[in-house]
Coordinates of C-alpha atoms in Angstrom, one line a residue:
X168 CA -3.2 19.5 -24.0
X169 CA -5.5 22.5 -24.9
X170 CA -8.4 20.7 -23.3
X171 CA -6.4 20.1 -20.1
X172 CA -5.4 23.8 -20.0
X173 CA -9.0 24.8 -20.3
X174 CA -10.0 22.7 -17.2
X175 CA -7.1 23.7 -14.9
X176 CA -8.4 27.3 -14.2
X177 CA -11.5 25.7 -12.7
X178 CA -9.3 24.0 -10.1
X179 CA -7.6 27.3 -9.3
X180 CA -10.9 29.2 -9.0
X181 CA -12.4 26.7 -6.6
X182 CA -9.2 26.6 -4.5
X183 CA -9.2 30.4 -4.1
X184 CA -12.9 30.3 -3.0
X185 CA -12.2 27.5 -0.5
X186 CA -9.0 29.2 0.8
X187 CA -11.1 32.0 2.2
X188 CA -12.7 29.6 4.7
X189 CA -10.2 26.8 5.1
X190 CA -6.4 26.4 5.6
X191 CA -4.5 26.1 2.3
X192 CA -3.0 22.8 3.3
X193 CA -6.5 21.4 3.8
X194 CA -7.6 22.7 0.5
X195 CA -4.6 21.1 -1.2
X196 CA -5.2 17.8 0.7
X197 CA -8.8 17.7 -0.5
X198 CA -7.8 18.3 -4.1
X199 CA -5.6 15.1 -4.0
X200 CA -8.0 13.1 -1.7
X201 CA -11.0 13.6 -4.0
X202 CA -8.7 13.1 -7.0
X203 CA -8.0 9.6 -5.6
X204 CA -11.6 8.8 -4.9
X205 CA -12.8 9.7 -8.4
X206 CA -10.2 7.3 -9.9
X207 CA -10.9 4.3 -7.7
X208 CA -14.1 3.2 -9.7
X209 CA -12.2 3.7 -13.0
X210 CA -9.3 1.5 -11.8
X211 CA -11.8 -1.2 -10.6
X212 CA -13.8 -1.0 -13.9
X213 CA -10.7 -1.3 -16.0
X214 CA -9.3 -4.1 -13.7
X215 CA -5.9 -2.4 -13.3
X216 CA -3.6 -3.7 -10.6
X217 CA -2.8 -0.4 -9.0
X218 CA -1.6 -1.9 -5.7
X219 CA 1.5 -3.4 -7.4
X220 CA 4.8 -1.6 -7.2
X221 CA 4.9 0.6 -10.4
X222 CA 7.7 0.8 -12.9
X223 CA 10.2 3.5 -12.1
X224 CA 8.9 3.9 -8.5
X225 CA 11.5 6.6 -7.8
X226 CA 10.5 8.7 -10.7
X227 CA 6.8 8.1 -9.8
X228 CA 7.4 9.3 -6.2
X229 CA 9.4 12.3 -7.3
X230 CA 6.8 13.3 -9.9
X231 CA 4.0 13.1 -7.4
X232 CA 5.9 15.1 -4.8
X233 CA 6.7 17.8 -7.3
X234 CA 3.0 18.2 -8.2
X235 CA 2.1 18.2 -4.5
X236 CA 4.6 20.9 -3.8
X237 CA 3.6 22.9 -6.8
X238 CA -0.1 22.7 -5.8
X239 CA 0.5 23.8 -2.2
X240 CA 2.8 26.6 -3.2
X241 CA 0.4 27.9 -5.9
X242 CA -2.6 27.7 -3.6
X243 CA -0.6 29.8 -1.1
X244 CA 0.1 32.3 -3.8
X245 CA -3.6 32.7 -5.0
X246 CA -4.9 32.9 -1.5
X247 CA -3.7 36.5 -1.3
X248 CA -3.0 37.3 -4.9
X249 CA -5.1 37.4 -8.1
X250 CA -4.9 34.2 -10.0
X251 CA -3.7 35.7 -13.4
X252 CA -0.8 37.4 -11.6
X253 CA 0.3 34.2 -9.8
X254 CA -0.2 32.2 -12.9
X255 CA 2.1 34.5 -14.8
X256 CA 5.0 33.4 -12.5
X257 CA 3.9 29.7 -12.8
X258 CA 4.6 30.1 -16.5
X259 CA 8.3 29.9 -15.9
X260 CA 7.7 26.1 -15.9
X261 CA 8.3 25.7 -19.7
X262 CA 11.6 27.6 -19.2
X263 CA 12.5 25.1 -16.4
X264 CA 11.6 22.2 -18.8
X265 CA 13.8 23.6 -21.5
X266 CA 16.7 24.0 -19.1
X267 CA 16.4 20.5 -17.5
X268 CA 15.2 18.4 -20.4
X269 CA 18.7 18.2 -22.1
X270 CA 20.1 16.5 -18.9
X271 CA 17.1 14.2 -18.1
X272 CA 15.4 13.6 -21.5
X273 CA 18.4 14.0 -23.9
X274 CA 16.8 17.0 -25.6
X275 CA 19.1 19.7 -27.0
X276 CA 19.8 23.2 -25.6
X277 CA 21.7 26.0 -27.4
X278 CA 22.5 29.7 -26.9
X279 CA 19.2 31.0 -28.4
X280 CA 17.3 28.9 -25.9
X281 CA 19.6 30.2 -23.2
X282 CA 18.8 33.8 -24.1
X283 CA 15.1 32.9 -24.2
X284 CA 15.3 31.5 -20.7
X285 CA 17.1 34.7 -19.5
X286 CA 14.4 36.9 -21.1
X287 CA 11.8 34.8 -19.3
X288 CA 13.3 35.5 -16.0
X289 CA 13.4 39.2 -16.9
X290 CA 9.7 38.9 -17.3
X291 CA 9.5 37.4 -13.9
X292 CA 11.3 40.4 -12.4
X293 CA 8.8 42.7 -14.2
X294 CA 5.9 40.9 -12.6
X295 CA 7.4 40.7 -9.1
X296 CA 8.6 44.4 -9.2
X297 CA 11.2 43.9 -6.4
X298 CA 12.5 46.9 -4.6
X299 CA 9.2 48.7 -5.1
X300 CA 6.1 49.3 -3.0
X301 CA 4.2 47.0 -5.4
X302 CA 6.4 44.0 -4.4
X303 CA 4.3 41.2 -2.8
X304 CA 6.5 38.5 -1.2
X305 CA 3.6 36.0 -1.4
X306 CA 4.0 35.9 -5.2
X307 CA 7.3 34.1 -4.6
X308 CA 5.2 31.1 -3.8
X309 CA 4.0 31.1 -7.4
X310 CA 7.6 31.4 -8.6
X311 CA 8.6 28.3 -6.6
X312 CA 5.5 26.5 -7.8
X313 CA 6.6 27.1 -11.4
X314 CA 10.0 25.4 -10.7
X315 CA 8.3 22.4 -9.1
X316 CA 5.7 22.2 -11.9
X317 CA 8.5 22.3 -14.5
X318 CA 10.1 19.3 -12.7
X319 CA 6.7 17.6 -12.7
X320 CA 6.4 18.0 -16.5
X321 CA 9.9 16.6 -17.1
X322 CA 9.2 13.6 -14.9
X323 CA 5.9 13.1 -16.6
X324 CA 7.6 12.8 -19.9
X325 CA 10.1 10.4 -18.3
X326 CA 7.3 8.2 -17.2
X327 CA 5.2 8.3 -20.4
X328 CA 4.4 4.8 -21.7
X329 CA 5.9 3.2 -18.6
X330 CA 2.5 2.7 -17.0
X331 CA -1.2 3.2 -17.9
X332 CA -2.1 6.9 -17.6
X333 CA -4.8 6.1 -15.0
X334 CA -2.4 4.2 -12.8
X335 CA 0.2 7.0 -13.0
X336 CA -2.5 9.5 -12.2
X337 CA -3.7 7.5 -9.2
X338 CA -0.2 7.2 -7.7
X339 CA 0.2 10.9 -8.0
X340 CA -3.0 11.6 -6.1
X341 CA -2.3 8.9 -3.5
X342 CA 1.2 10.2 -2.8
X343 CA -0.2 13.8 -2.5
X344 CA -2.9 12.7 -0.1
X345 CA -0.5 10.7 2.1
X346 CA 2.2 13.4 2.1
X347 CA -0.2 16.1 3.2
X348 CA -2.2 14.2 5.8
X349 CA 0.2 14.8 8.7
X350 CA 0.0 18.5 8.1
X351 CA -3.8 18.9 8.2
X352 CA -4.5 17.3 11.6
X353 CA -3.7 20.3 13.8
X354 CA -5.5 22.9 11.7
X355 CA -8.4 20.9 10.4
X356 CA -11.6 22.8 9.8
X357 CA -14.7 20.6 9.3
X358 CA -16.2 21.6 5.8
X359 CA -19.9 22.1 5.2
X360 CA -21.8 20.3 2.5
X361 CA -21.3 23.1 0.0
X362 CA -17.6 23.1 0.6
X363 CA -17.4 19.3 0.3
X364 CA -19.2 19.6 -3.1
X365 CA -16.6 22.2 -4.2
X366 CA -13.7 20.0 -3.0
X367 CA -15.1 17.0 -4.9
X368 CA -15.5 19.1 -8.1
X369 CA -12.0 20.4 -7.7
X370 CA -10.7 16.8 -7.4
X371 CA -12.6 15.8 -10.5
X372 CA -11.4 18.7 -12.6
X373 CA -7.8 18.1 -11.4
X374 CA -7.9 14.4 -12.3
X375 CA -9.4 15.1 -15.7
X376 CA -6.8 17.8 -16.5
X377 CA -3.8 15.7 -15.5
X378 CA -5.1 12.6 -17.3
X379 CA -5.2 14.6 -20.5
X380 CA -1.6 16.0 -19.8
X381 CA -0.3 12.4 -19.3
X382 CA -2.0 11.3 -22.6
X383 CA -0.5 14.3 -24.4
X384 CA 3.0 13.3 -23.4
X385 CA 2.5 9.9 -25.0
X386 CA 2.4 11.7 -28.4
X387 CA 4.8 14.7 -28.1
X388 CA 7.9 15.9 -26.5
X389 CA 8.1 18.1 -23.4
X390 CA 9.4 21.0 -25.5
X391 CA 6.6 20.6 -28.1
X392 CA 3.9 20.6 -25.5
X393 CA 5.2 23.4 -23.2
X394 CA 3.8 26.3 -25.3
X395 CA 0.3 25.0 -24.8
X396 CA 0.6 25.7 -21.1
X397 CA 0.1 29.4 -21.9
X398 CA -3.5 28.7 -23.1
X399 CA -4.4 28.4 -19.4
X400 CA -4.1 32.2 -18.9
X401 CA -7.1 32.8 -21.1
X402 CA -9.4 30.7 -18.8
X403 CA -7.7 32.2 -15.7
X404 CA -8.4 35.8 -16.8
X405 CA -11.9 35.0 -17.9
X406 CA -13.0 33.2 -14.7
X407 CA -11.1 35.7 -12.5
X408 CA -13.1 38.5 -14.0
X409 CA -16.4 36.5 -13.9
X410 CA -16.0 35.4 -10.2
X411 CA -13.7 38.0 -8.6
X412 CA -14.2 41.0 -11.0
X413 CA -10.4 41.2 -11.5
X414 CA -8.4 42.1 -14.6
X415 CA -4.5 42.1 -14.6
X416 CA -2.8 45.6 -14.7
X417 CA -0.5 46.9 -17.3
X418 CA 2.7 45.7 -15.6
X419 CA 1.4 42.2 -15.2
X420 CA 0.4 42.1 -18.8
X421 CA 3.9 43.3 -19.9
X422 CA 5.6 40.7 -17.7
X423 CA 3.2 38.0 -18.9
X424 CA 3.9 38.9 -22.5
X425 CA 7.7 38.7 -22.0
X426 CA 7.5 35.3 -20.3
X427 CA 5.1 33.9 -23.0
X428 CA 7.2 35.1 -25.9
X429 CA 10.5 33.8 -24.3
X430 CA 8.8 30.5 -23.6
X431 CA 7.6 30.2 -27.2
X432 CA 11.0 31.0 -28.6
X433 CA 12.6 28.4 -26.3
X434 CA 10.1 25.7 -27.3
X435 CA 10.3 26.6 -31.0
X436 CA 14.1 26.3 -30.9
X437 CA 14.0 23.0 -29.0
X438 CA 11.5 21.5 -31.5
X439 CA 13.7 22.7 -34.5
X440 CA 16.9 21.3 -33.0
X441 CA 15.4 18.0 -32.1
X442 CA 13.9 17.6 -35.6
X443 CA 17.3 18.4 -37.2
X444 CA 18.9 15.8 -34.9
X445 CA 16.2 13.2 -36.0
X446 CA 16.9 14.0 -39.6
X447 CA 20.6 13.4 -39.2
X448 CA 20.0 10.1 -37.5
X449 CA 17.7 9.0 -40.2
X450 CA 20.1 10.0 -43.0
X451 CA 22.9 8.0 -41.3
X452 CA 20.7 5.0 -41.0
X453 CA 19.8 5.2 -44.7
X454 CA 23.6 5.3 -45.6
X455 CA 24.2 2.2 -43.5

């Protein structure tokens, strides 16, 4: 998961560079299109029957659409906002996971976790700064992306072990490509060779990162892995400074800190509760 979070900022940096010359929807489409192309040789080499209807097709489709939505929304946010600021709002995804996981994955949720989620949304308000001159409505795209990405994480956990990771990854990219194709026709801008190379690299980095995420969910729960999402901010700040000469301001750092701490508390509590539940189940089995 740490390796995946180290690769993801490269996708965002390339997307921001490309969005200066191309429509966001085209940049998003290229991310999924090249993602698909990179996986085709792997599928052929491993002799995987990707054309067959996958297990849990409804969950596969929902997962893919959530990642597609999160990608488009986040790319819209970083087009006119610094990546670290937008990423801060994307970090509500672990809070979304903690809130939804009890209903979908059977994980527990208590009052401490509820307070952590509430604190996280206070951090969101700090970053957004509504009712002030600093408020930038375009950052709401990142907030919406965080919700979609949280749903993507939960559905990824739901799908773990139901299909080979490469197949799940390919379906995600294929659905994203097909879903976005109708929207790129009217505003298509023909990319030059440099841009095509960047798009191909973006697809490769995205495929690599999400393959690692899927593999991670085979070995740990959604709540256990959620804190590792925050590792992404380190790479985002580093590359944003390196490429765009940007560092987040004090308000953004405060909001980010609140969101990260609340997310860590929620994840820590979820892990503790689930371990206690597992211990109770094991003790009952031993008595039987």
